[in-house]
Amino acid sequence: HAPNLLAAATVTGAISESFDTSANLEVFSVDLKTDEPPLVGRAVVDERFHALSWGTKGIDDGSHPYGILAGASVDGTVKIYDPARLLEHNSGEALIAAVDSHTGPVRAVEFNPAVPELLASGASDNEVDITDLTNPQAPRVVSPGAKSAGPSADISSVSWNRKVSHILASTSHGGLSVVWDLKLKKPVINFTNANNRSQRNSVIEWNPEQATQIMVASEDDVSPLLQIWDLRNAFAPVQELRGHDKGILTATWCPNDASMLLSSGKDNR
């Protein structure tokens, strides 16, 4: 997809000074020469979002020249959009499909970077789904395996392995992280922080270079950590990174340099 385009949406759980409750999905053109990126497409939407993911499905065959956008909606659906329609200012036809397989608010979505028609999503009550968008107008939902045992919690983040395309990881606000094998259709490993088993995790993401290494970020104000785990020995993290004074909200691994991590937290850092 076009490298100079950025999608943004109205986030749930926040409100403006005017108490405006409207919601928008917007596309900006990123120009580092300007202080404010120009808005190039917008759609007014019914519900706010927890997360967005922009995938490459449809670029190769031209059916969706800018790929497709997925939104994790507060109403429990995963909304699928065609960004080309937004750029054409044809917002009325931008929504391709609404996937309603989840029973509660959807908090996480991510397209598989190696298999662009596969979309992972996570929601309340430990729910993780895989949506096959081979035909985006008729999505097909499958389960990666039996739901995780233990207390019910919101799935906060999902991440596809960058080296092995059928491996998916999820983490939750209850502290449990799970690795799923789509070929076996079951979870193959789960792990928690032994020092804080109910740690409120916000992000999970695979190392782009090492297939067994994964990062978990904590939203817990008491222990705002970035933990690096090696799943060849998942009894404890191999490294803990401390830099935030309050919980970590977002974190990502540099796709081109695995020695660099970027994070932001409730401490405005």
PDB file of C-alpha atoms in Angstrom:
ATOM      1  CA  HIS A   1       0.000   0.000   0.000  1.00  0.00           C
ATOM      2  CA  ALA A   2       1.042   3.599  -0.519  1.00  0.00           C
ATOM      3  CA  PRO A   3       3.821   4.292   2.012  1.00  0.00           C
ATOM      4  CA  ASN A   4       2.850   7.940   2.442  1.00  0.00           C
ATOM      5  CA  LEU A   5      -0.714   7.321   3.633  1.00  0.00           C
ATOM      6  CA  LEU A   6      -1.780   7.096   7.275  1.00  0.00           C
ATOM      7  CA  ALA A   7      -5.176   5.961   8.608  1.00  0.00           C
ATOM      8  CA  ALA A   8      -6.636   7.322  11.844  1.00  0.00           C
ATOM      9  CA  ALA A   9      -9.978   6.925  13.586  1.00  0.00           C
ATOM     10  CA  THR A  10     -11.894   8.280  16.550  1.00  0.00           C
ATOM     11  CA  VAL A  11     -10.873   6.248  19.577  1.00  0.00           C
ATOM     12  CA  THR A  12     -13.347   4.939  22.106  1.00  0.00           C
ATOM     13  CA  GLY A  13     -13.083   6.032  25.728  1.00  0.00           C
ATOM     14  CA  ALA A  14     -12.302   9.680  24.996  1.00  0.00           C
ATOM     15  CA  ILE A  15     -14.434  12.777  24.493  1.00  0.00           C
ATOM     16  CA  SER A  16     -13.786  16.304  23.271  1.00  0.00           C
ATOM     17  CA  GLU A  17     -14.293  19.532  25.212  1.00  0.00           C
ATOM     18  CA  SER A  18     -17.590  20.021  23.352  1.00  0.00           C
ATOM     19  CA  PHE A  19     -18.750  16.489  24.274  1.00  0.00           C
ATOM     20  CA  ASP A  20     -18.922  15.590  20.596  1.00  0.00           C
ATOM     21  CA  THR A  21     -19.841  11.891  20.285  1.00  0.00           C
ATOM     22  CA  SER A  22     -19.380  11.577  16.520  1.00  0.00           C
ATOM     23  CA  ALA A  23     -16.846   9.167  15.004  1.00  0.00           C
ATOM     24  CA  ASN A  24     -14.696   9.426  11.885  1.00  0.00           C
ATOM     25  CA  LEU A  25     -12.343   7.256   9.860  1.00  0.00           C
ATOM     26  CA  GLU A  26      -9.729   9.418   8.138  1.00  0.00           C
ATOM     27  CA  VAL A  27      -6.791   9.019   5.751  1.00  0.00           C
ATOM     28  CA  PHE A  28      -3.912  11.497   5.757  1.00  0.00           C
ATOM     29  CA  SER A  29      -1.078  12.037   3.316  1.00  0.00           C
ATOM     30  CA  VAL A  30       2.148  12.048   5.295  1.00  0.00           C
ATOM     31  CA  ASP A  31       4.389  14.903   4.175  1.00  0.00           C
ATOM     32  CA  LEU A  32       7.320  15.554   6.492  1.00  0.00           C
ATOM     33  CA  LYS A  33       7.735  19.012   4.975  1.00  0.00           C
ATOM     34  CA  THR A  34       4.463  20.216   6.522  1.00  0.00           C
ATOM     35  CA  ASP A  35       3.527  20.627  10.177  1.00  0.00           C
ATOM     36  CA  GLU A  36       0.087  19.096   9.657  1.00  0.00           C
ATOM     37  CA  PRO A  37      -0.509  16.229   7.203  1.00  0.00           C
ATOM     38  CA  PRO A  38      -3.297  16.987   4.708  1.00  0.00           C
ATOM     39  CA  LEU A  39      -6.556  15.083   5.070  1.00  0.00           C
ATOM     40  CA  VAL A  40      -7.230  13.186   1.812  1.00  0.00           C
ATOM     41  CA  GLY A  41     -10.208  11.005   2.745  1.00  0.00           C
ATOM     42  CA  ARG A  42     -12.868  10.768   5.442  1.00  0.00           C
ATOM     43  CA  ALA A  43     -15.922   8.718   6.365  1.00  0.00           C
ATOM     44  CA  VAL A  44     -18.372   9.371   9.186  1.00  0.00           C
ATOM     45  CA  VAL A  45     -18.864   6.041  10.963  1.00  0.00           C
ATOM     46  CA  ASP A  46     -21.423   4.704  13.435  1.00  0.00           C
ATOM     47  CA  GLU A  47     -19.072   3.489  16.159  1.00  0.00           C
ATOM     48  CA  ARG A  48     -15.662   4.354  17.546  1.00  0.00           C
ATOM     49  CA  PHE A  49     -12.619   2.095  17.339  1.00  0.00           C
ATOM     50  CA  HIS A  50     -10.013   0.513  19.592  1.00  0.00           C
ATOM     51  CA  ALA A  51      -7.540  -0.264  16.776  1.00  0.00           C
ATOM     52  CA  LEU A  52      -6.917  -0.215  13.018  1.00  0.00           C
ATOM     53  CA  SER A  53      -4.884  -2.428  10.698  1.00  0.00           C
ATOM     54  CA  TRP A  54      -4.056  -1.676   7.052  1.00  0.00           C
ATOM     55  CA  GLY A  55      -3.477  -4.754   4.889  1.00  0.00           C
ATOM     56  CA  THR A  56      -2.254  -5.352   1.342  1.00  0.00           C
ATOM     57  CA  LYS A  57      -5.106  -7.612   0.197  1.00  0.00           C
ATOM     58  CA  GLY A  58      -6.231  -6.646  -3.332  1.00  0.00           C
ATOM     59  CA  ILE A  59      -3.170  -4.611  -4.336  1.00  0.00           C
ATOM     60  CA  ASP A  60      -1.572  -7.302  -6.504  1.00  0.00           C
ATOM     61  CA  ASP A  61      -4.694  -8.014  -8.576  1.00  0.00           C
ATOM     62  CA  GLY A  62      -5.889  -4.397  -8.586  1.00  0.00           C
ATOM     63  CA  SER A  63      -9.223  -5.168  -6.919  1.00  0.00           C
ATOM     64  CA  HIS A  64      -8.302  -2.886  -4.025  1.00  0.00           C
ATOM     65  CA  PRO A  65      -5.453  -0.659  -5.227  1.00  0.00           C
ATOM     66  CA  TYR A  66      -4.751   0.710  -1.743  1.00  0.00           C
ATOM     67  CA  GLY A  67      -5.393  -2.556   0.101  1.00  0.00           C
ATOM     68  CA  ILE A  68      -8.078  -2.834   2.777  1.00  0.00           C
ATOM     69  CA  LEU A  69      -8.540  -1.366   6.240  1.00  0.00           C
ATOM     70  CA  ALA A  70      -9.850  -3.230   9.274  1.00  0.00           C
ATOM     71  CA  GLY A  71     -11.254  -1.503  12.324  1.00  0.00           C
ATOM     72  CA  ALA A  72     -11.738  -3.012  15.800  1.00  0.00           C
ATOM     73  CA  SER A  73     -15.101  -1.551  16.718  1.00  0.00           C
ATOM     74  CA  VAL A  74     -16.566  -0.941  20.156  1.00  0.00           C
ATOM     75  CA  ASP A  75     -19.886  -2.481  19.028  1.00  0.00           C
ATOM     76  CA  GLY A  76     -18.287  -5.936  18.719  1.00  0.00           C
ATOM     77  CA  THR A  77     -17.814  -5.955  14.949  1.00  0.00           C
ATOM     78  CA  VAL A  78     -14.731  -5.851  12.764  1.00  0.00           C
ATOM     79  CA  LYS A  79     -15.370  -3.306  10.015  1.00  0.00           C
ATOM     80  CA  ILE A  80     -13.671  -3.812   6.628  1.00  0.00           C
ATOM     81  CA  TYR A  81     -13.138  -0.686   4.492  1.00  0.00           C
ATOM     82  CA  ASP A  82     -11.800   0.095   1.028  1.00  0.00           C
ATOM     83  CA  PRO A  83      -9.456   3.097   1.457  1.00  0.00           C
ATOM     84  CA  ALA A  84      -9.602   3.770  -2.297  1.00  0.00           C
ATOM     85  CA  ARG A  85     -13.230   4.814  -1.805  1.00  0.00           C
ATOM     86  CA  LEU A  86     -12.200   7.201   0.960  1.00  0.00           C
ATOM     87  CA  LEU A  87      -9.579   8.764  -1.301  1.00  0.00           C
ATOM     88  CA  GLU A  88     -12.216   9.153  -4.017  1.00  0.00           C
ATOM     89  CA  HIS A  89     -14.441  10.918  -1.451  1.00  0.00           C
ATOM     90  CA  ASN A  90     -16.967   8.131  -1.985  1.00  0.00           C
ATOM     91  CA  SER A  91     -17.366   7.326   1.700  1.00  0.00           C
ATOM     92  CA  GLY A  92     -20.843   5.867   1.204  1.00  0.00           C
ATOM     93  CA  GLU A  93     -19.309   2.828  -0.521  1.00  0.00           C
ATOM     94  CA  ALA A  94     -16.179   2.559   1.633  1.00  0.00           C
ATOM     95  CA  LEU A  95     -17.566  -0.104   4.002  1.00  0.00           C
ATOM     96  CA  ILE A  96     -17.039  -3.533   2.416  1.00  0.00           C
ATOM     97  CA  ALA A  97     -18.190  -5.797   5.252  1.00  0.00           C
ATOM     98  CA  ALA A  98     -18.913  -5.960   8.975  1.00  0.00           C
ATOM     99  CA  VAL A  99     -17.805  -9.161  10.704  1.00  0.00           C
ATOM    100  CA  ASP A 100     -19.884  -9.825  13.821  1.00  0.00           C
ATOM    101  CA  SER A 101     -18.294 -12.992  15.221  1.00  0.00           C
ATOM    102  CA  HIS A 102     -17.352 -11.457  18.595  1.00  0.00           C
ATOM    103  CA  THR A 103     -19.683 -11.084  21.584  1.00  0.00           C
ATOM    104  CA  GLY A 104     -18.061  -7.959  23.045  1.00  0.00           C
ATOM    105  CA  PRO A 105     -15.986  -4.936  22.016  1.00  0.00           C
ATOM    106  CA  VAL A 106     -13.123  -5.743  19.647  1.00  0.00           C
ATOM    107  CA  ARG A 107      -9.809  -4.369  20.935  1.00  0.00           C
ATOM    108  CA  ALA A 108      -7.206  -5.746  18.529  1.00  0.00           C
ATOM    109  CA  VAL A 109      -6.847  -6.432  14.795  1.00  0.00           C
ATOM    110  CA  GLU A 110      -3.851  -7.326  12.635  1.00  0.00           C
ATOM    111  CA  PHE A 111      -3.465  -8.534   9.059  1.00  0.00           C
ATOM    112  CA  ASN A 112      -1.079 -11.409   8.406  1.00  0.00           C
ATOM    113  CA  PRO A 113       1.933  -9.815   6.640  1.00  0.00           C
ATOM    114  CA  ALA A 114       2.680 -13.017   4.700  1.00  0.00           C
ATOM    115  CA  VAL A 115      -0.921 -14.125   3.952  1.00  0.00           C
ATOM    116  CA  PRO A 116      -2.762 -10.828   3.325  1.00  0.00           C
ATOM    117  CA  GLU A 117      -6.261 -12.312   3.244  1.00  0.00           C
ATOM    118  CA  LEU A 118      -6.002 -13.451   6.893  1.00  0.00           C
ATOM    119  CA  LEU A 119      -7.014 -11.041   9.660  1.00  0.00           C
ATOM    120  CA  ALA A 120      -6.671 -11.804  13.371  1.00  0.00           C
ATOM    121  CA  SER A 121      -8.915 -10.100  15.915  1.00  0.00           C
ATOM    122  CA  GLY A 122      -9.238 -10.157  19.695  1.00  0.00           C
ATOM    123  CA  ALA A 123     -12.152  -9.147  21.914  1.00  0.00           C
ATOM    124  CA  SER A 124     -13.636  -9.586  25.370  1.00  0.00           C
ATOM    125  CA  ASP A 125     -13.993 -12.947  27.146  1.00  0.00           C
ATOM    126  CA  ASN A 126     -10.669 -14.302  25.785  1.00  0.00           C
ATOM    127  CA  GLU A 127     -12.025 -14.359  22.223  1.00  0.00           C
ATOM    128  CA  VAL A 128      -9.560 -14.654  19.327  1.00  0.00           C
ATOM    129  CA  ASP A 129     -10.824 -15.105  15.758  1.00  0.00           C
ATOM    130  CA  ILE A 130      -9.283 -15.437  12.304  1.00  0.00           C
ATOM    131  CA  THR A 131     -11.202 -13.903   9.393  1.00  0.00           C
ATOM    132  CA  ASP A 132     -10.504 -15.150   5.855  1.00  0.00           C
ATOM    133  CA  LEU A 133     -10.968 -12.221   3.464  1.00  0.00           C
ATOM    134  CA  THR A 134     -10.240 -14.094   0.237  1.00  0.00           C
ATOM    135  CA  ASN A 135     -13.583 -12.604  -0.801  1.00  0.00           C
ATOM    136  CA  PRO A 136     -13.778  -9.400   1.280  1.00  0.00           C
ATOM    137  CA  GLN A 137     -17.503  -9.035   0.579  1.00  0.00           C
ATOM    138  CA  ALA A 138     -18.147 -12.463   2.143  1.00  0.00           C
ATOM    139  CA  PRO A 139     -15.740 -12.917   5.081  1.00  0.00           C
ATOM    140  CA  ARG A 140     -15.309 -16.394   6.581  1.00  0.00           C
ATOM    141  CA  VAL A 141     -14.491 -16.651  10.291  1.00  0.00           C
ATOM    142  CA  VAL A 142     -12.552 -19.536  11.831  1.00  0.00           C
ATOM    143  CA  SER A 143     -11.249 -20.147  15.329  1.00  0.00           C
ATOM    144  CA  PRO A 144      -7.510 -20.633  15.968  1.00  0.00           C
ATOM    145  CA  GLY A 145      -8.380 -23.199  18.649  1.00  0.00           C
ATOM    146  CA  ALA A 146     -10.200 -23.727  21.918  1.00  0.00           C
ATOM    147  CA  LYS A 147     -10.632 -20.596  24.032  1.00  0.00           C
ATOM    148  CA  SER A 148      -7.972 -20.113  26.686  1.00  0.00           C
ATOM    149  CA  ALA A 149      -8.811 -21.512  30.095  1.00  0.00           C
ATOM    150  CA  GLY A 150      -8.788 -19.261  33.109  1.00  0.00           C
ATOM    151  CA  PRO A 151     -10.563 -16.072  34.144  1.00  0.00           C
ATOM    152  CA  SER A 152     -12.336 -14.089  31.457  1.00  0.00           C
ATOM    153  CA  ALA A 153     -10.344 -11.096  30.182  1.00  0.00           C
ATOM    154  CA  ASP A 154     -10.227  -8.687  27.245  1.00  0.00           C
ATOM    155  CA  ILE A 155      -7.777  -9.625  24.505  1.00  0.00           C
ATOM    156  CA  SER A 156      -5.749  -6.425  24.139  1.00  0.00           C
ATOM    157  CA  SER A 157      -3.349  -7.287  21.307  1.00  0.00           C
ATOM    158  CA  VAL A 158      -2.709  -9.878  18.580  1.00  0.00           C
ATOM    159  CA  SER A 159       0.441 -10.377  16.503  1.00  0.00           C
ATOM    160  CA  TRP A 160       1.403 -12.635  13.595  1.00  0.00           C
ATOM    161  CA  ASN A 161       4.845 -14.230  13.691  1.00  0.00           C
ATOM    162  CA  ARG A 162       7.117 -12.517  11.125  1.00  0.00           C
ATOM    163  CA  LYS A 163       8.962 -15.738  10.230  1.00  0.00           C
ATOM    164  CA  VAL A 164       6.319 -18.493  10.521  1.00  0.00           C
ATOM    165  CA  SER A 165       3.060 -17.363   8.931  1.00  0.00           C
ATOM    166  CA  HIS A 166       0.731 -19.833  10.703  1.00  0.00           C
ATOM    167  CA  ILE A 167       1.816 -18.764  14.207  1.00  0.00           C
ATOM    168  CA  LEU A 168      -0.207 -16.090  16.039  1.00  0.00           C
ATOM    169  CA  ALA A 169       0.203 -14.591  19.511  1.00  0.00           C
ATOM    170  CA  SER A 170      -2.354 -12.851  21.720  1.00  0.00           C
ATOM    171  CA  THR A 171      -2.215 -11.184  25.108  1.00  0.00           C
ATOM    172  CA  SER A 172      -4.863  -9.911  27.493  1.00  0.00           C
ATOM    173  CA  HIS A 173      -5.704  -7.438  30.225  1.00  0.00           C
ATOM    174  CA  GLY A 174      -5.706 -10.444  32.560  1.00  0.00           C
ATOM    175  CA  GLY A 175      -1.983 -11.067  32.064  1.00  0.00           C
ATOM    176  CA  LEU A 176      -2.119 -14.275  29.997  1.00  0.00           C
ATOM    177  CA  SER A 177      -0.254 -14.458  26.681  1.00  0.00           C
ATOM    178  CA  VAL A 178      -0.987 -17.312  24.266  1.00  0.00           C
ATOM    179  CA  VAL A 179       0.734 -18.601  21.123  1.00  0.00           C
ATOM    180  CA  TRP A 180      -1.577 -20.257  18.580  1.00  0.00           C
ATOM    181  CA  ASP A 181      -0.670 -22.707  15.802  1.00  0.00           C
ATOM    182  CA  LEU A 182      -3.225 -22.387  12.999  1.00  0.00           C
ATOM    183  CA  LYS A 183      -2.125 -25.656  11.385  1.00  0.00           C
ATOM    184  CA  LEU A 184      -2.729 -27.577  14.602  1.00  0.00           C
ATOM    185  CA  LYS A 185      -5.759 -25.384  15.428  1.00  0.00           C
ATOM    186  CA  LYS A 186      -4.808 -25.091  19.079  1.00  0.00           C
ATOM    187  CA  PRO A 187      -2.742 -23.008  21.517  1.00  0.00           C
ATOM    188  CA  VAL A 188       0.785 -24.411  21.770  1.00  0.00           C
ATOM    189  CA  ILE A 189       2.128 -22.334  24.671  1.00  0.00           C
ATOM    190  CA  ASN A 190       0.905 -19.786  27.198  1.00  0.00           C
ATOM    191  CA  PHE A 191       2.862 -17.703  29.661  1.00  0.00           C
ATOM    192  CA  THR A 192       2.458 -15.022  32.335  1.00  0.00           C
ATOM    193  CA  ASN A 193       4.736 -12.844  34.405  1.00  0.00           C
ATOM    194  CA  ALA A 194       5.413 -15.018  37.466  1.00  0.00           C
ATOM    195  CA  ASN A 195       5.958 -11.907  39.590  1.00  0.00           C
ATOM    196  CA  ASN A 196       2.604 -10.391  38.603  1.00  0.00           C
ATOM    197  CA  ARG A 197       0.265 -12.962  37.072  1.00  0.00           C
ATOM    198  CA  SER A 198      -2.613 -10.495  36.744  1.00  0.00           C
ATOM    199  CA  GLN A 199      -0.428  -7.932  34.959  1.00  0.00           C
ATOM    200  CA  ARG A 200      -2.540  -5.803  32.593  1.00  0.00           C
ATOM    201  CA  ASN A 201      -0.840  -6.359  29.232  1.00  0.00           C
ATOM    202  CA  SER A 202      -1.408  -3.858  26.424  1.00  0.00           C
ATOM    203  CA  VAL A 203       0.781  -5.063  23.535  1.00  0.00           C
ATOM    204  CA  ILE A 204       2.342  -8.241  22.207  1.00  0.00           C
ATOM    205  CA  GLU A 205       4.620  -8.269  19.153  1.00  0.00           C
ATOM    206  CA  TRP A 206       7.094 -10.700  17.607  1.00  0.00           C
ATOM    207  CA  ASN A 207      10.746  -9.916  16.996  1.00  0.00           C
ATOM    208  CA  PRO A 208      10.990  -9.318  13.213  1.00  0.00           C
ATOM    209  CA  GLU A 209      14.250 -11.293  13.020  1.00  0.00           C
ATOM    210  CA  GLN A 210      14.065 -14.043  15.678  1.00  0.00           C
ATOM    211  CA  ALA A 211      11.075 -16.368  15.327  1.00  0.00           C
ATOM    212  CA  THR A 212      10.917 -17.419  19.008  1.00  0.00           C
ATOM    213  CA  GLN A 213      11.382 -13.986  20.582  1.00  0.00           C
ATOM    214  CA  ILE A 214       8.406 -11.835  21.538  1.00  0.00           C
ATOM    215  CA  MET A 215       7.793  -8.539  23.353  1.00  0.00           C
ATOM    216  CA  VAL A 216       4.995  -7.940  25.884  1.00  0.00           C
ATOM    217  CA  ALA A 217       4.164  -4.459  27.189  1.00  0.00           C
ATOM    218  CA  SER A 218       2.494  -3.796  30.537  1.00  0.00           C
ATOM    219  CA  GLU A 219      -0.193  -1.152  31.031  1.00  0.00           C
ATOM    220  CA  ASP A 220       0.156  -1.605  34.797  1.00  0.00           C
ATOM    221  CA  ASP A 221       1.196   1.679  36.481  1.00  0.00           C
ATOM    222  CA  VAL A 222       2.960  -0.266  39.243  1.00  0.00           C
ATOM    223  CA  SER A 223       5.220  -2.125  36.803  1.00  0.00           C
ATOM    224  CA  PRO A 224       5.290  -0.387  33.404  1.00  0.00           C
ATOM    225  CA  LEU A 225       7.634  -2.852  31.704  1.00  0.00           C
ATOM    226  CA  LEU A 226       8.616  -3.974  28.252  1.00  0.00           C
ATOM    227  CA  GLN A 227       9.394  -7.667  28.645  1.00  0.00           C
ATOM    228  CA  ILE A 228      11.321  -9.677  26.052  1.00  0.00           C
ATOM    229  CA  TRP A 229      10.517 -13.389  26.113  1.00  0.00           C
ATOM    230  CA  ASP A 230      12.242 -16.266  24.318  1.00  0.00           C
ATOM    231  CA  LEU A 231       9.698 -19.053  23.939  1.00  0.00           C
ATOM    232  CA  ARG A 232      12.356 -21.741  23.897  1.00  0.00           C
ATOM    233  CA  ASN A 233      12.319 -21.158  27.664  1.00  0.00           C
ATOM    234  CA  ALA A 234       9.105 -19.341  28.566  1.00  0.00           C
ATOM    235  CA  PHE A 235       9.421 -19.540  32.347  1.00  0.00           C
ATOM    236  CA  ALA A 236      10.635 -15.944  32.661  1.00  0.00           C
ATOM    237  CA  PRO A 237      11.466 -13.022  30.370  1.00  0.00           C
ATOM    238  CA  VAL A 238      15.046 -12.869  29.159  1.00  0.00           C
ATOM    239  CA  GLN A 239      15.048  -9.074  29.469  1.00  0.00           C
ATOM    240  CA  GLU A 240      12.993  -6.331  31.113  1.00  0.00           C
ATOM    241  CA  LEU A 241      13.161  -2.758  29.848  1.00  0.00           C
ATOM    242  CA  ARG A 242      12.183   0.077  32.196  1.00  0.00           C
ATOM    243  CA  GLY A 243      11.758   3.629  30.974  1.00  0.00           C
ATOM    244  CA  HIS A 244       8.177   4.663  31.655  1.00  0.00           C
ATOM    245  CA  ASP A 245       6.792   5.985  34.940  1.00  0.00           C
ATOM    246  CA  LYS A 246       3.238   4.859  34.157  1.00  0.00           C
ATOM    247  CA  GLY A 247       1.632   2.096  32.123  1.00  0.00           C
ATOM    248  CA  ILE A 248       2.669   1.489  28.506  1.00  0.00           C
ATOM    249  CA  LEU A 249      -0.145   2.026  25.995  1.00  0.00           C
ATOM    250  CA  THR A 250       1.534   1.202  22.685  1.00  0.00           C
ATOM    251  CA  ALA A 251       4.797  -0.392  21.607  1.00  0.00           C
ATOM    252  CA  THR A 252       6.236  -1.681  18.363  1.00  0.00           C
ATOM    253  CA  TRP A 253       9.412  -3.309  17.096  1.00  0.00           C
ATOM    254  CA  CYS A 254      11.283  -1.584  14.263  1.00  0.00           C
ATOM    255  CA  PRO A 255      10.682  -3.880  11.252  1.00  0.00           C
ATOM    256  CA  ASN A 256      14.138  -3.118   9.829  1.00  0.00           C
ATOM    257  CA  ASP A 257      16.252  -3.144  12.994  1.00  0.00           C
ATOM    258  CA  ALA A 258      15.365  -5.544  15.806  1.00  0.00           C
ATOM    259  CA  SER A 259      17.638  -3.663  18.222  1.00  0.00           C
ATOM    260  CA  MET A 260      15.115  -0.801  18.325  1.00  0.00           C
ATOM    261  CA  LEU A 261      11.754  -0.646  20.115  1.00  0.00           C
ATOM    262  CA  LEU A 262       9.347   2.299  20.192  1.00  0.00           C
ATOM    263  CA  SER A 263       6.841   2.749  23.028  1.00  0.00           C
ATOM    264  CA  SER A 264       4.487   5.362  24.456  1.00  0.00           C
ATOM    265  CA  GLY A 265       2.783   5.472  27.828  1.00  0.00           C
ATOM    266  CA  LYS A 266       0.387   7.173  30.177  1.00  0.00           C
ATOM    267  CA  ASP A 267       3.301   9.338  31.362  1.00  0.00           C
ATOM    268  CA  ASN A 268       3.111  11.216  28.010  1.00  0.00           C
ATOM    269  CA  ARG A 269       6.492   9.825  26.994  1.00  0.00           C
TER     270      ARG A 269
END
